[in-house]
Short mmCIF file of C-alpha atoms in Angstrom, two decimals:
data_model
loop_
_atom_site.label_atom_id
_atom_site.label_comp_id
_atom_site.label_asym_id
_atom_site.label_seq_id
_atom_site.Cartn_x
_atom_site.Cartn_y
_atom_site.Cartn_z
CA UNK A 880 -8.27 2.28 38.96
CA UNK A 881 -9.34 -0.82 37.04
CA UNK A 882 -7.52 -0.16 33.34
CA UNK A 883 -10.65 -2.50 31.55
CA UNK A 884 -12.91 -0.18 33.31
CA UNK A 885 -11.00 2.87 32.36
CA UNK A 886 -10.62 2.05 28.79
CA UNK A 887 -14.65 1.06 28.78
CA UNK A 888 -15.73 4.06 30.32
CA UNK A 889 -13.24 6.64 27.48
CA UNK A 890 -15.08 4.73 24.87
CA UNK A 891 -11.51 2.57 23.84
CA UNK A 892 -13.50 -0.99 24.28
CA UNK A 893 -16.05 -2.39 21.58
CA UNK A 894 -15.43 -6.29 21.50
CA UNK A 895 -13.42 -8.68 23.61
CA UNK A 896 -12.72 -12.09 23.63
CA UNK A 897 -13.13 -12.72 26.91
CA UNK A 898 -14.44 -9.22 28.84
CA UNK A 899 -14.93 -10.54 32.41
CA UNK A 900 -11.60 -12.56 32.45
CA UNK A 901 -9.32 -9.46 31.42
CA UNK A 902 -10.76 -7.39 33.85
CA UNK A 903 -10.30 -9.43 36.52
CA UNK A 904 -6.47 -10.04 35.49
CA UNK A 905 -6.14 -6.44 34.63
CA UNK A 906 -7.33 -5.70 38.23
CA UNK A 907 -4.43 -8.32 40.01
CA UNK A 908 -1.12 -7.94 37.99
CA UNK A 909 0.56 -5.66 35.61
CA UNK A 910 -0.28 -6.75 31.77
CA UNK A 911 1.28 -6.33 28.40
CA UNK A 912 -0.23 -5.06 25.69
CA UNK A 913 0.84 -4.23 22.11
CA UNK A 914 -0.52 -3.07 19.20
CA UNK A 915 0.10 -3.55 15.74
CA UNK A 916 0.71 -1.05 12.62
CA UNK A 917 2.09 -1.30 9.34
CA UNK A 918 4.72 1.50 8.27
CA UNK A 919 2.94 1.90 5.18
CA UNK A 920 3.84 5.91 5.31
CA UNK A 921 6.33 8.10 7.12
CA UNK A 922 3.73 9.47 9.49
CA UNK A 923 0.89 8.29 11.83
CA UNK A 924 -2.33 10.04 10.72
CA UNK A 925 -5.38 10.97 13.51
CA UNK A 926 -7.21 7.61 12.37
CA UNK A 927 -4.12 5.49 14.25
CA UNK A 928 -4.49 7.22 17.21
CA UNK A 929 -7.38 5.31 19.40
CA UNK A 930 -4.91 2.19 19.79
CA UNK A 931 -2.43 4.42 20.64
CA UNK A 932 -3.71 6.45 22.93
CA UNK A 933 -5.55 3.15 24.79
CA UNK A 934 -2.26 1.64 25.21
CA UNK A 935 -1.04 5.50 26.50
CA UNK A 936 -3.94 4.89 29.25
CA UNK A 937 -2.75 1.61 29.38
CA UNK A 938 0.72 2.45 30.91
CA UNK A 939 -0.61 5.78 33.13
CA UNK A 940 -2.09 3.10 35.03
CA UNK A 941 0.58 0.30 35.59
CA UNK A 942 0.73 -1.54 32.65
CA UNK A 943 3.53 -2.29 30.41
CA UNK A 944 2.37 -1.38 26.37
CA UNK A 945 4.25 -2.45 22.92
CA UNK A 946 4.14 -0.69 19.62
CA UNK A 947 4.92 -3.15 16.83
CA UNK A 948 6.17 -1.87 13.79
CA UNK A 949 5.19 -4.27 10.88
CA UNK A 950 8.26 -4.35 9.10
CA UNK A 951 8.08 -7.67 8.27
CA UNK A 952 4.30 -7.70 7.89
CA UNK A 953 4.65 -4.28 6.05
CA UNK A 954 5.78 -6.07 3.30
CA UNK A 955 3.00 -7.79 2.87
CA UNK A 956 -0.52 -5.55 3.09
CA UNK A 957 -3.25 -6.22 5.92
CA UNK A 958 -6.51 -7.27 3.78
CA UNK A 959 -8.62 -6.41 6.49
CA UNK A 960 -11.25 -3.82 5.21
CA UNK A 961 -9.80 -3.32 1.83
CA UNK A 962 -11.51 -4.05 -1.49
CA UNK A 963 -8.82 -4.27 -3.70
CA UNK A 964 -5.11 -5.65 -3.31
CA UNK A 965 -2.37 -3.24 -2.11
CA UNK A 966 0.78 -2.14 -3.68
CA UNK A 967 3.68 -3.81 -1.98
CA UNK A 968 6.44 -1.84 -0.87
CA UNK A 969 10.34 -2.48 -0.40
CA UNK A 970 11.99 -3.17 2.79
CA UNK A 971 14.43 0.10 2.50
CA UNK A 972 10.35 2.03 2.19
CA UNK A 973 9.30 -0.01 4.99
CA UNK A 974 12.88 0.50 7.44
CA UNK A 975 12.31 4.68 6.35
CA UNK A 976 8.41 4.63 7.07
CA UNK A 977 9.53 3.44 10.49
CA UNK A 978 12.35 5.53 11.32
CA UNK A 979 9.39 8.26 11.01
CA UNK A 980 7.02 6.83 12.97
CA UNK A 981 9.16 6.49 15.76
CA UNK A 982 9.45 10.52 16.76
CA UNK A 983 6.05 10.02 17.00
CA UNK A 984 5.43 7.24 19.17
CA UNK A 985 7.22 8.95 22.10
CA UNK A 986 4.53 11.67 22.31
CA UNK A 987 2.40 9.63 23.53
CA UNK A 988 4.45 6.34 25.36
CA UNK A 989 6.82 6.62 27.75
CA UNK A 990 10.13 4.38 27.11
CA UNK A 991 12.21 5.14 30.09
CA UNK A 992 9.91 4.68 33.27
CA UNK A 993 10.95 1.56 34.91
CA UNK A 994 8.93 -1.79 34.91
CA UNK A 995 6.21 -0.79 32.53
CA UNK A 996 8.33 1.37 30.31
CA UNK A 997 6.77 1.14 26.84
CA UNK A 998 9.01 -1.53 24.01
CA UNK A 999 9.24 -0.29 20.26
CA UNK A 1000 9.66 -3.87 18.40
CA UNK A 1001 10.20 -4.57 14.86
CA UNK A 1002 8.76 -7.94 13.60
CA UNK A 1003 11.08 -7.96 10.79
CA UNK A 1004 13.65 -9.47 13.22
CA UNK A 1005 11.36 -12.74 13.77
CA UNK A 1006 9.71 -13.09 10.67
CA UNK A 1007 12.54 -12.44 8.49
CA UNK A 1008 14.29 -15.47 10.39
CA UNK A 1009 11.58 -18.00 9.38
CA UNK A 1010 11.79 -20.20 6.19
CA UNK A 1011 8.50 -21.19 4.07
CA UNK A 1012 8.32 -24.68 5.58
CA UNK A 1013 8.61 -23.47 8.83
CA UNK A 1014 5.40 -21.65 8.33
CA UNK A 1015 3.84 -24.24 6.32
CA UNK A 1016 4.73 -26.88 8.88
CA UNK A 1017 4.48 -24.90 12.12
CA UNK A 1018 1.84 -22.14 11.59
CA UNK A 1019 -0.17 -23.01 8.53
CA UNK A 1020 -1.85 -26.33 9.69
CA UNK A 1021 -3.35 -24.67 12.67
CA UNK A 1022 -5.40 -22.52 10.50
CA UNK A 1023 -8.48 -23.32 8.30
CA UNK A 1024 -9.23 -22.47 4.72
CA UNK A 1025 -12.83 -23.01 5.44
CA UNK A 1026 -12.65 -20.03 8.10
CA UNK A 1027 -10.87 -17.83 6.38
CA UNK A 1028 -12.58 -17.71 3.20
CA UNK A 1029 -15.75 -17.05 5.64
CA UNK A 1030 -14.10 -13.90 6.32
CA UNK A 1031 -16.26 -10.71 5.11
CA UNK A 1032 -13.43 -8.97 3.11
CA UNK A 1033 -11.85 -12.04 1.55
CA UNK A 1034 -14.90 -13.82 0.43
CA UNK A 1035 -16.20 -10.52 -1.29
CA UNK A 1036 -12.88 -10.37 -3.09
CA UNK A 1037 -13.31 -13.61 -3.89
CA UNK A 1038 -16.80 -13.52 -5.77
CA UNK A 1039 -15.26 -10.32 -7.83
CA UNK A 1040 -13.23 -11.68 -10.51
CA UNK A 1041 -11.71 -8.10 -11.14
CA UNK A 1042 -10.37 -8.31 -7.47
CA UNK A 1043 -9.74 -11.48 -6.03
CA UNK A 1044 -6.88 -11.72 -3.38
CA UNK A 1045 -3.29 -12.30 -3.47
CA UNK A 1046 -1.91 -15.46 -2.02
CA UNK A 1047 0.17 -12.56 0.01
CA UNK A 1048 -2.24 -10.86 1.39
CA UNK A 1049 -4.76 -14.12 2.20
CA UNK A 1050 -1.13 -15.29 4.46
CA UNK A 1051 -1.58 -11.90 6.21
CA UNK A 1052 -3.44 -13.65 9.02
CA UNK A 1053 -0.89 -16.08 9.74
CA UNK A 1054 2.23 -13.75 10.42
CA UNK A 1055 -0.06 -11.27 12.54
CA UNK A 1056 -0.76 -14.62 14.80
CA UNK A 1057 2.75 -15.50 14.48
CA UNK A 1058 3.43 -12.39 15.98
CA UNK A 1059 1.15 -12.56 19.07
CA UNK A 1060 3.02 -15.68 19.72
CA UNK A 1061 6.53 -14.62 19.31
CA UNK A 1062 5.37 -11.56 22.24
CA UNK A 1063 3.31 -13.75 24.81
CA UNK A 1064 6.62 -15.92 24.26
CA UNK A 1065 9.16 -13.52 24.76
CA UNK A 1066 7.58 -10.86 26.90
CA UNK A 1067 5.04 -12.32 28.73
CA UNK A 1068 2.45 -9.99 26.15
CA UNK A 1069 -1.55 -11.20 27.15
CA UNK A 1070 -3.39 -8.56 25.44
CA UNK A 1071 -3.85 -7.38 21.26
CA UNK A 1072 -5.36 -4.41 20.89
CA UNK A 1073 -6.67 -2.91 17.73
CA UNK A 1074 -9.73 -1.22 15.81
CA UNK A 1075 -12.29 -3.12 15.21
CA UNK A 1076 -11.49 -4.32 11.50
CA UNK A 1077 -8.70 -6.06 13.11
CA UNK A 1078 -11.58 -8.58 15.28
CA UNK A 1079 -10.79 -11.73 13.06
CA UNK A 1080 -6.93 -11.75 13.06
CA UNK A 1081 -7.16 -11.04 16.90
CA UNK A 1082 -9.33 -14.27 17.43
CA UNK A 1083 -6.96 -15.94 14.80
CA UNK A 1084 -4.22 -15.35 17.35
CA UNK A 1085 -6.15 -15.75 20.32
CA UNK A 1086 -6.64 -18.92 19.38
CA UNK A 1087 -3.31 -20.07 17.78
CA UNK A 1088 -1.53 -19.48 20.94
CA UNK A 1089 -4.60 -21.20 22.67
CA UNK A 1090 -3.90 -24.54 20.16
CA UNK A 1091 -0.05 -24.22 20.53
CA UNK A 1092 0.93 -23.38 24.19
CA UNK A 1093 -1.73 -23.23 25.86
CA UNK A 1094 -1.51 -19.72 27.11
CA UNK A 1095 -3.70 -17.50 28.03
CA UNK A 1096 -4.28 -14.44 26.52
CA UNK A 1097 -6.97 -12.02 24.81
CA UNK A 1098 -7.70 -9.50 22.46
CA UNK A 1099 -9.77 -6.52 22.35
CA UNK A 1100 -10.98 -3.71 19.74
CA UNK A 1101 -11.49 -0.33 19.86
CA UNK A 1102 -14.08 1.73 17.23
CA UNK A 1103 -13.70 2.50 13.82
CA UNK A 1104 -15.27 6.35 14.30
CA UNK A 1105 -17.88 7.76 12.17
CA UNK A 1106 -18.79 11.66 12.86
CA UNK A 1107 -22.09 12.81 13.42
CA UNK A 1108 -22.41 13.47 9.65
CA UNK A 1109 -21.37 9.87 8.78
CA UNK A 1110 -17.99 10.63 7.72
CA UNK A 1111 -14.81 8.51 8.38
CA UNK A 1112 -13.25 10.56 11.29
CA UNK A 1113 -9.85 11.74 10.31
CA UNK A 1114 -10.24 12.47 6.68
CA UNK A 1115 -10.85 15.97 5.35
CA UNK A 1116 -11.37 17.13 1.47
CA UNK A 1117 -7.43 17.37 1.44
CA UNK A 1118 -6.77 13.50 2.70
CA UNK A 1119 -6.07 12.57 5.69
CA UNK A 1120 -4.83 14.39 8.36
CA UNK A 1121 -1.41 13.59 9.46
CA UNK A 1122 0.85 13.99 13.21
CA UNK A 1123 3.77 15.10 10.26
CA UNK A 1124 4.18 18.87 10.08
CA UNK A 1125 4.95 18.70 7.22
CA UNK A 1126 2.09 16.48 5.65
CA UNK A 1127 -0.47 18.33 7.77
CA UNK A 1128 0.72 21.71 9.60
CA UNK A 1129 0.23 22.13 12.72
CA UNK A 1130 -2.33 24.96 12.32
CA UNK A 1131 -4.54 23.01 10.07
CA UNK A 1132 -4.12 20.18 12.29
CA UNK A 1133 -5.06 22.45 15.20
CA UNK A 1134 -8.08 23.92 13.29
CA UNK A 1135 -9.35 20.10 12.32
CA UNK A 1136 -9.93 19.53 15.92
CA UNK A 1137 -11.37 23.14 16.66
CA UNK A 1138 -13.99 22.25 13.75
CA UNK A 1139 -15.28 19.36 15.53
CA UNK A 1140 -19.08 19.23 15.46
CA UNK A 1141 -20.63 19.79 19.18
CA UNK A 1142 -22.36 16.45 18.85
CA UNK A 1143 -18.88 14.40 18.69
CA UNK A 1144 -16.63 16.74 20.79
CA UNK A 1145 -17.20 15.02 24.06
CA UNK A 1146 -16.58 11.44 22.79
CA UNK A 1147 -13.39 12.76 21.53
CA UNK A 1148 -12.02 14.70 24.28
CA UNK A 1149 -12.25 10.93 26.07
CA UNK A 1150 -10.71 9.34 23.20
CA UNK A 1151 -7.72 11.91 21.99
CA UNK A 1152 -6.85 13.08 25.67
CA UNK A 1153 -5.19 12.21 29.23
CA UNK A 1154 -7.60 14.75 30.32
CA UNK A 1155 -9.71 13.03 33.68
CA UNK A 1156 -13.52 12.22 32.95
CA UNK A 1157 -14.49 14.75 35.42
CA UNK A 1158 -13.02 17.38 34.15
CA UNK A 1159 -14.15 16.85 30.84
CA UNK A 1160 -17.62 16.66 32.26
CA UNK A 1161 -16.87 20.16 33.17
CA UNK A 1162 -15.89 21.49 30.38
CA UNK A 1163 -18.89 20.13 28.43
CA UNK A 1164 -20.89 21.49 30.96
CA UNK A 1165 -19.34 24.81 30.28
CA UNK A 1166 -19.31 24.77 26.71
CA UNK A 1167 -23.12 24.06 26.85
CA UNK A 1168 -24.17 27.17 28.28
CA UNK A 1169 -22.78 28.65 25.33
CA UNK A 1170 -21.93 26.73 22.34
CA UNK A 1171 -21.13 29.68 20.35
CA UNK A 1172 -17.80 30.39 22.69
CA UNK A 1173 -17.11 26.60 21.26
CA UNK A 1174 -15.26 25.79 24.52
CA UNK A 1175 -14.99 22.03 24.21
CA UNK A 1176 -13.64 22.60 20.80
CA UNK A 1177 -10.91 24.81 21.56
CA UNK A 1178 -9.41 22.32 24.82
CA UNK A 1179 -9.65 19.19 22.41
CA UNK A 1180 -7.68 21.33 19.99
CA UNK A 1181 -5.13 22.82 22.45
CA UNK A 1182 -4.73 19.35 24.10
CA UNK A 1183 -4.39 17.58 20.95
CA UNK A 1184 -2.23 19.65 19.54
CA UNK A 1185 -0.02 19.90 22.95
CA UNK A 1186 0.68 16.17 22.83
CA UNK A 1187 1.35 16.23 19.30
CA UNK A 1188 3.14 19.35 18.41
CA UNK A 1189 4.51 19.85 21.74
CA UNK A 1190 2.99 23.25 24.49
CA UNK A 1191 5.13 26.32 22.33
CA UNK A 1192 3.84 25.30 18.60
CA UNK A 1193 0.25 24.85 20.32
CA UNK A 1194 0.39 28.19 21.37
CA UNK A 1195 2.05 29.75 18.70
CA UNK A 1196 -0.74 27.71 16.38
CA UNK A 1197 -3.82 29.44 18.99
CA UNK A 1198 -2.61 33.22 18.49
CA UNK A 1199 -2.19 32.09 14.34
CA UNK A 1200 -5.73 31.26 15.31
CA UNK A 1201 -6.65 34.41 17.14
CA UNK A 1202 -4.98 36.63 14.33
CA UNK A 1203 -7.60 35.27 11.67
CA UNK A 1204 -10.84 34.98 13.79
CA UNK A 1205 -10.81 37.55 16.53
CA UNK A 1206 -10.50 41.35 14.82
CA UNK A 1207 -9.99 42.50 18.24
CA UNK A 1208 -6.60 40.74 18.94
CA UNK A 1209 -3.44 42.77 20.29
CA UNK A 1210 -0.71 42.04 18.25
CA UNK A 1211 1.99 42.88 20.39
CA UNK A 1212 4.28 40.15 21.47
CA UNK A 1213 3.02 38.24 18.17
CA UNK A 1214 6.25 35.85 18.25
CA UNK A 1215 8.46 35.15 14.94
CA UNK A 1216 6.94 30.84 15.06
CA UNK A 1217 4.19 32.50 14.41
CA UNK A 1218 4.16 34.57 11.72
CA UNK A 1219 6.42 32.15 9.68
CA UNK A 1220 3.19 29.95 10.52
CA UNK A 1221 1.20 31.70 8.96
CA UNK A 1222 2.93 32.40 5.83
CA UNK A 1223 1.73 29.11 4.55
CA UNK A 1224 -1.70 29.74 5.80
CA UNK A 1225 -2.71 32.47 4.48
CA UNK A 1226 -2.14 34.52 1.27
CA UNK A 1227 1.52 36.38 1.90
CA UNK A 1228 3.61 38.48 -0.65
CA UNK A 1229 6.97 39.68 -0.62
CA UNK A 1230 6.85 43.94 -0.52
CA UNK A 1231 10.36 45.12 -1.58
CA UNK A 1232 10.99 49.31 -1.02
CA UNK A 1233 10.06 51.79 1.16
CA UNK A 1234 6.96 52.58 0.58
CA UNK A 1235 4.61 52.21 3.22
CA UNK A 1236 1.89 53.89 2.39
CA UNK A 1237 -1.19 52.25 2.93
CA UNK A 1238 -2.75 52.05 -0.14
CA UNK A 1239 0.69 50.47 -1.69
CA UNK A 1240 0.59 48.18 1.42
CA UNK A 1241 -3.03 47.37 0.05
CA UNK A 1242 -2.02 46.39 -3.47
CA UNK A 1243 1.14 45.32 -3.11
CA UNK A 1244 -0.21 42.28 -0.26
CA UNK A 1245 -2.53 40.98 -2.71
CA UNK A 1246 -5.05 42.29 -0.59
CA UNK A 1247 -6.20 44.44 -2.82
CA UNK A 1248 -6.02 44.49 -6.85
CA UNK A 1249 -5.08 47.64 -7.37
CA UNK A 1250 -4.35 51.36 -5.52
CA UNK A 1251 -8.14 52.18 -7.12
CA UNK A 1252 -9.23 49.08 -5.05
CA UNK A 1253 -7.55 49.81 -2.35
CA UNK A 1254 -8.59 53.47 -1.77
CA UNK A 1255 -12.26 52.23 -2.01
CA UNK A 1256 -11.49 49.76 0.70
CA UNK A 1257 -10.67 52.02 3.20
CA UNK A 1258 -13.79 54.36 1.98
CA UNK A 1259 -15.63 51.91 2.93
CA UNK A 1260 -14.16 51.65 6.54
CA UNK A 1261 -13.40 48.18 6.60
CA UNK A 1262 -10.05 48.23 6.55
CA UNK A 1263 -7.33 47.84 9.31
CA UNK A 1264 -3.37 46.93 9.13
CA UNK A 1265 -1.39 45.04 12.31
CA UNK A 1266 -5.30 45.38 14.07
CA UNK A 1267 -5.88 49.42 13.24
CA UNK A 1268 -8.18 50.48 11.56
CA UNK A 1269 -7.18 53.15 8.24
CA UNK A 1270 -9.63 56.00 7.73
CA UNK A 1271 -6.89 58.35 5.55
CA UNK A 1272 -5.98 56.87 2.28
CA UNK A 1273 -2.61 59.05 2.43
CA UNK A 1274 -1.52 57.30 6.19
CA UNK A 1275 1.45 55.65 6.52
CA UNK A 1276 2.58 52.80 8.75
CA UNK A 1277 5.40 53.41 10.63
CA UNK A 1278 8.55 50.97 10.31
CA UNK A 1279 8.53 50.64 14.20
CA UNK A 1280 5.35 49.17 14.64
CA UNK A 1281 5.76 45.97 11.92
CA UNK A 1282 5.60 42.69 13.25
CA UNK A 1283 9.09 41.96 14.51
CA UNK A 1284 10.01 44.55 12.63
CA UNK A 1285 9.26 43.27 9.04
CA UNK A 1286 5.18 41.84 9.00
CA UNK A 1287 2.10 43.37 8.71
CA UNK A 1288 -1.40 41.64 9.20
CA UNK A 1289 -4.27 43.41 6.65
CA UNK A 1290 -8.25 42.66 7.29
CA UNK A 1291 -10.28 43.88 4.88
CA UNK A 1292 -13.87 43.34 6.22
CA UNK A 1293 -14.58 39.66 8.31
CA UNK A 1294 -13.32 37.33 5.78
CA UNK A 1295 -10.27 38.57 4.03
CA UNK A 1296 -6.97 38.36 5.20
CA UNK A 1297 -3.55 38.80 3.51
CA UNK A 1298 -0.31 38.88 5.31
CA UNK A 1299 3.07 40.59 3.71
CA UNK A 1300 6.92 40.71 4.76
CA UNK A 1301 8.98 44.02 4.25
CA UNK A 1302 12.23 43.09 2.57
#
């Protein structure tokens, strides 16, 4: 399979410089590609992952892919797309942010395959060897003021006196070239991949190589997505949404994808997973003959999820799932990942003694606010405890049938959910 065509057809191409020409050299040899990101955090969020994932397609079909960490360039603050001037960060930040990024990377490249196994490089180990004059002499003459002031972002932060731009950050340009340079040098790296914000420092590069050696080589952009609704894909009311556990669980991560509107769900199962065209055709063919079963939705999430949080957390996170939205769920075999998943999910209380009445199992969860409440709950008949329903306000539930043997699950109509532990 052609790659160009491949990463056309998934919707990971939206400019090149030179279309026709990669395709054909994608077609007769194996090429190298990296991409570029900044360790400004500890964590790659969802918004990272298009580059990532095109260079993943990149290297299921032959080619060889690099992830540059920016820990030189992290230092400094990309300008690209951003109004105001960023906060610069220290190189002990910078050396942690990457150390994090890197269990992340291997979800979705492979760095022990042979010829195209995937390179994790640090451009702190170039950059950091380069004095000021070097730069000045070597990098800086190639590159006009005129051209970069022309630049969107810059001259807008230019014409706001509140704003302006940073000497710093107006450099950026230069060490992202630099960089192209120092790969196409050292490991034969032809292709720059990025979103599209990133179009003028890939041309910059493009064309300082072009000036200096000679070589040939090319650079290519992927979108910048917008949902249906307009909204910057990847950011929620709570921020972004992160691959950390621990910035975004996996269950909220899970349920992010599973909320997808139908309207964007097929351009992201091409975009977010290995999954072949065809059978994505086939599952949006299923999913249209009833929406309401949201079919797509729940593959993108499982898939999604799978690469990120590995195959046992993605099913532990779908029964979570099942537990809140499906009344009718066994809850035998419920595993102990679980239930400590949902603790954090859900409201949960501590309920110390032996009491296991229902109506103390009521109050005592939160569930309800008091054994008054609580007895008018069940009156009403829309109560039910580890999926049964309670009719008698005077039942008990027996110790035997808790959640491994502590946990207990209480629905009080559709909505309402608590969850408790025995201790």
């Amino acid at each position: 399979m052609n790659a160009f065509e491949v990463l056309s057809g998934r919707g990971y191409f939206e400019w090149c410089t030179n279309e026709e020409r990669l395709s054909q050299v994608m077609n007769e040899e194996m090429i190298t590609a990296y991409v570029g990101f900044d360790p400004t955090a500890d964590s790659l969020h969802v918004g990272h992952l298009i580059p990532l994932m095109a260079l993943g397609w990149l290297q299921r079909l032959g080619h060889r892919p690099i992830a540059l960490a920016g820990g030189g360039t992290g230092l400094i603050g990309d300008p690209s797309g951003k109004s105001k001037e960023r906060n610069l960060i220290t190189l002990e930040a910078v050396q942690h942010n990457i150390e994090g990024v890197k269990k992340q990377l291997v979800k979705f490249l492979n760095f022990d395959c042979g010829k195209n196994s995937a390179l994790l490089l640090n451009n702190y180990d170039w950059l950091s060897k380069m004095t000021f004059l070097e730069v000045l002499h070597d990098v800086g003459k190639y590159f006009s003021i005129n051209s970069l002031i022309a630049r969107e972002y810059i001259r807008s932060r230019l014409e706001d006196p509140e704003k302006g731009i940073s000497y710093t950050e107006f450099s950026y340009v230069l060490l992202q070239a630099m960089d192209f340079k120092y790969l196409n040098e050292h490991y034969n790296c032809r292709l720059q991949m990025g979103g599209n914000d990133q179009q003028g420092n890939l041309l910059a590069g493009s064309d300082y190589i072009r000036r200096t050696t000679g070589a040939e080589v090319f650079g290519l952009t992927q979108p910048l997505l917008l949902t249906s609704s307009g909204t910057k894909f990847g950011k929620t009311e709570a921020g972004a949404v992160w691959l950390d556990p621990e910035k975004t669980s996996p269950y909220k991560f899970y349920q992010f994808w599973y909320n997808t509107d139908d309207r964007d769900v097929e351009k992201l199962l091409k975009l977010y997973t290995f999954l072949p065209l065809e059978e994505i055709s086939s599952i949006i063919n299923e999913h249209n003959t009833a929406p309401e079963k949201r079919t797509a939705q729940k593959r993108l999430a499982q898939e999604v999820t799978t690469t990120v949080h590995g195959a046992d957390t993605a099913r532990s996170v779908i029964t979570a799932s099942e537990i809140l939205f499906n009344p009718k769920i066994d809850f035998a075999g419920v595993s102990e990942e679980t239930c400590e998943m949902l603790k954090g999910e859900i409201p949960f209380a501590k309920i110390t003694g032996e009491n296991f009445g229902v109506v103390n199992i009521l109050s005592s969860s939160g569930a309800c606010e008091s054994n008054g409440e609580a007895k008018r709950a069940i009156r009403q008949g829309g109560v039910s405890i580890n999926g049964v329903k309670i009719t008698d306000e005077k039942a008990e539930i027996q110790r035997d049938t808790l959640i491994n043997g502590k946990y207990i699950f209480v629905r009080i109509g559709r909505k309402k959910f608590n969850m408790a532990e025995f201790v």
